[in-house]
XYZ file of C-alpha atoms in Angstrom:
222
model
C 102.871 191.649 139.743
C 99.579 189.908 138.883
C 98.987 186.604 137.664
C 96.694 186.278 134.711
C 94.490 183.076 133.564
C 91.794 182.621 130.768
C 89.859 179.680 129.623
C 87.786 178.873 126.971
C 84.745 176.491 126.515
C 83.387 173.781 123.738
C 86.411 173.145 121.600
C 84.550 175.193 118.732
C 86.167 176.099 115.307
C 86.611 179.682 116.574
C 89.388 178.214 119.023
C 92.051 178.087 116.168
C 91.910 182.184 116.162
C 92.004 182.399 119.977
C 94.995 180.151 120.029
C 96.585 181.959 117.112
C 96.306 185.489 119.129
C 97.466 183.866 122.216
C 100.845 182.448 120.556
C 101.349 186.024 118.766
C 100.962 187.917 122.460
C 102.511 184.854 124.528
C 99.518 184.292 126.505
C 98.956 180.946 128.315
C 95.028 179.694 128.087
C 92.965 176.731 129.163
C 90.617 175.093 126.408
C 87.953 173.057 128.108
C 86.808 170.447 125.777
C 83.696 167.868 125.185
C 84.789 164.734 123.550
C 81.899 163.366 122.808
C 80.706 166.132 120.659
C 83.696 165.731 118.243
C 83.556 163.360 114.937
C 87.107 161.813 114.831
C 87.929 162.905 111.574
C 86.033 165.574 110.198
C 84.819 168.854 111.355
C 81.343 169.469 112.342
C 80.296 172.791 109.886
C 76.828 172.456 108.799
C 74.582 171.216 111.535
C 73.979 171.815 115.427
C 76.005 174.006 117.558
C 73.942 177.200 116.676
C 75.000 179.385 119.447
C 74.037 183.190 118.603
C 70.992 183.322 116.637
C 72.206 181.684 113.270
C 75.405 181.797 113.953
C 76.975 178.360 113.423
C 80.687 177.964 115.563
C 81.217 174.134 114.252
C 83.508 171.940 115.908
C 86.985 170.921 115.571
C 87.825 167.551 114.303
C 89.096 165.106 117.126
C 92.060 164.450 114.922
C 93.121 168.082 114.944
C 92.915 168.997 118.700
C 96.555 168.400 119.502
C 97.783 170.717 116.565
C 95.280 173.167 117.623
C 95.875 173.081 121.152
C 99.426 172.360 121.157
C 101.380 174.433 123.745
C 98.123 175.365 125.844
C 96.408 173.555 128.721
C 93.180 171.587 127.870
C 90.523 170.468 130.596
C 87.375 168.619 131.047
C 84.072 169.984 129.990
C 82.255 166.294 130.322
C 81.819 164.393 127.504
C 78.776 165.874 126.339
C 77.860 168.726 128.516
C 75.796 167.229 131.043
C 73.725 169.624 133.658
C 74.991 168.625 136.768
C 71.932 170.329 138.587
C 69.318 167.679 136.944
C 71.304 164.768 136.574
C 72.510 161.843 139.145
C 76.042 163.116 140.475
C 77.368 159.759 139.992
C 76.803 160.252 136.476
C 78.172 163.428 136.241
C 81.272 162.082 137.610
C 81.440 159.355 135.546
C 81.203 161.843 132.501
C 83.868 164.048 133.746
C 86.412 161.395 134.327
C 85.306 159.368 130.972
C 86.382 163.046 129.065
C 89.382 163.313 131.334
C 90.712 160.125 130.396
C 90.134 160.544 126.493
C 91.766 163.543 127.045
C 94.601 162.383 128.841
C 95.274 159.486 126.321
C 95.105 161.937 123.100
C 97.397 164.724 124.553
C 99.213 162.437 126.465
C 99.563 164.491 129.500
C 97.520 164.980 132.900
C 94.243 166.502 133.270
C 93.025 167.669 136.334
C 91.056 170.632 135.255
C 87.265 170.726 134.997
C 84.767 173.085 133.755
C 81.109 172.819 134.885
C 78.811 172.444 131.805
C 76.624 175.949 131.782
C 78.040 176.742 135.141
C 75.746 174.097 137.043
C 77.318 172.287 140.217
C 76.172 170.561 143.455
C 77.963 169.936 146.671
C 77.775 166.217 145.833
C 79.326 166.566 142.401
C 81.929 168.609 143.754
C 82.709 166.058 146.290
C 82.416 163.192 143.726
C 84.885 165.044 141.169
C 87.261 165.914 144.274
C 87.511 162.349 144.956
C 88.279 161.149 141.474
C 91.128 163.286 141.215
C 90.023 166.751 139.915
C 92.079 169.851 141.116
C 88.807 172.423 140.072
C 85.616 173.173 138.774
C 85.206 176.574 137.308
C 81.895 177.646 137.906
C 80.208 180.896 135.822
C 79.811 182.763 139.206
C 81.920 185.631 139.717
C 84.239 187.259 142.514
C 86.303 190.350 142.750
C 88.890 188.367 144.388
C 89.667 184.610 143.090
C 91.826 183.903 146.232
C 91.564 182.834 148.497
C 88.809 179.992 147.582
C 86.812 178.209 149.905
C 86.342 175.192 147.454
C 88.391 174.825 144.131
C 85.760 172.632 142.878
C 83.536 175.411 142.847
C 86.178 178.106 141.330
C 85.088 181.057 140.740
C 86.474 183.697 137.620
C 86.834 187.619 137.978
C 84.669 188.229 134.833
C 83.408 187.174 131.151
C 85.830 188.292 128.797
C 83.435 190.694 127.108
C 82.326 192.355 130.420
C 82.211 196.042 129.681
C 83.920 196.636 133.361
C 86.669 194.238 131.994
C 89.557 196.321 133.028
C 88.012 198.312 136.179
C 87.891 194.466 137.642
C 91.192 193.728 136.525
C 92.656 196.880 138.501
C 90.401 195.816 141.105
C 92.059 192.140 141.165
C 95.595 193.491 141.542
C 95.003 193.374 145.273
C 94.489 189.665 145.559
C 97.512 188.985 142.803
C 95.229 186.914 140.575
C 92.996 187.674 137.437
C 91.261 184.922 135.477
C 88.499 185.429 132.747
C 86.874 183.101 130.478
C 84.615 182.979 127.415
C 83.195 180.981 124.397
C 85.397 182.164 121.304
C 82.116 181.408 119.103
C 80.732 184.462 121.075
C 83.137 186.593 119.029
C 81.369 185.067 115.661
C 83.027 186.581 112.486
C 83.016 190.125 113.846
C 85.976 191.811 113.006
C 85.285 194.222 115.825
C 84.707 191.630 118.450
C 88.332 190.336 117.599
C 89.877 193.067 117.566
C 88.609 193.881 121.097
C 90.072 190.697 122.383
C 93.308 190.938 120.451
C 93.284 194.729 122.215
C 92.949 192.984 125.609
C 95.833 190.626 125.104
C 98.154 193.154 123.408
C 97.570 195.395 126.941
C 98.117 192.436 129.115
C 101.285 191.473 127.078
C 102.818 195.237 127.188
C 102.108 195.445 131.144
C 105.212 194.852 132.672
C 103.344 193.347 136.067
C 101.563 190.617 134.156
C 102.421 187.007 134.410
C 100.352 184.489 132.687
C 99.680 181.765 133.985
C 97.312 178.427 133.501
C 93.884 178.010 135.417
C 95.397 175.162 137.309
C 97.945 177.204 138.648
C 95.741 179.006 140.942
C 95.157 175.914 142.582
C 98.698 175.856 143.579
C 99.183 179.682 144.647
């Protein structure tokens, strides 16, 4: 058996389709949110958040996040995506905790996961977030084997979801028992081929009898 986890950053509109596909293929997922970047009752569709050339992903309204992410795990991505290598560690920790508090209040469940904005972190930031009760902090660094993990506040994944060697890395991860991938749903833009490629991943994993989906936080409990 191999346990598989995935996570998605930033709370963008494309997450709606990711959530729909995950439900279709009975896949678990963790969505990493920045509460400070959402308007309360209106989606952001016409300004900012231009990630790929001229593609605007848009942001979900905060009032709809509970319905979009129903049945999935949510984690803190900080209030405003602050870079941990350039800002005082205490500010980073306070930002992470503020986001967690808002997420917990909105979803009415515990939120102990964190994803480092842009993958940037320092040892001081790791220590402060651990003291604040976070169970892990996902980086954008990669490892052939996710476990054992020396410090879950600097948690590595196996690969990005669009990695051309995705399936080779999946097979290599079998020996360790865990495969973890991540991404941004906006990277698929409105491209049918990219969405079909992601759906093919979910379908293949769904049809593999050796695969068991887990949430990212479950990695810390293995």
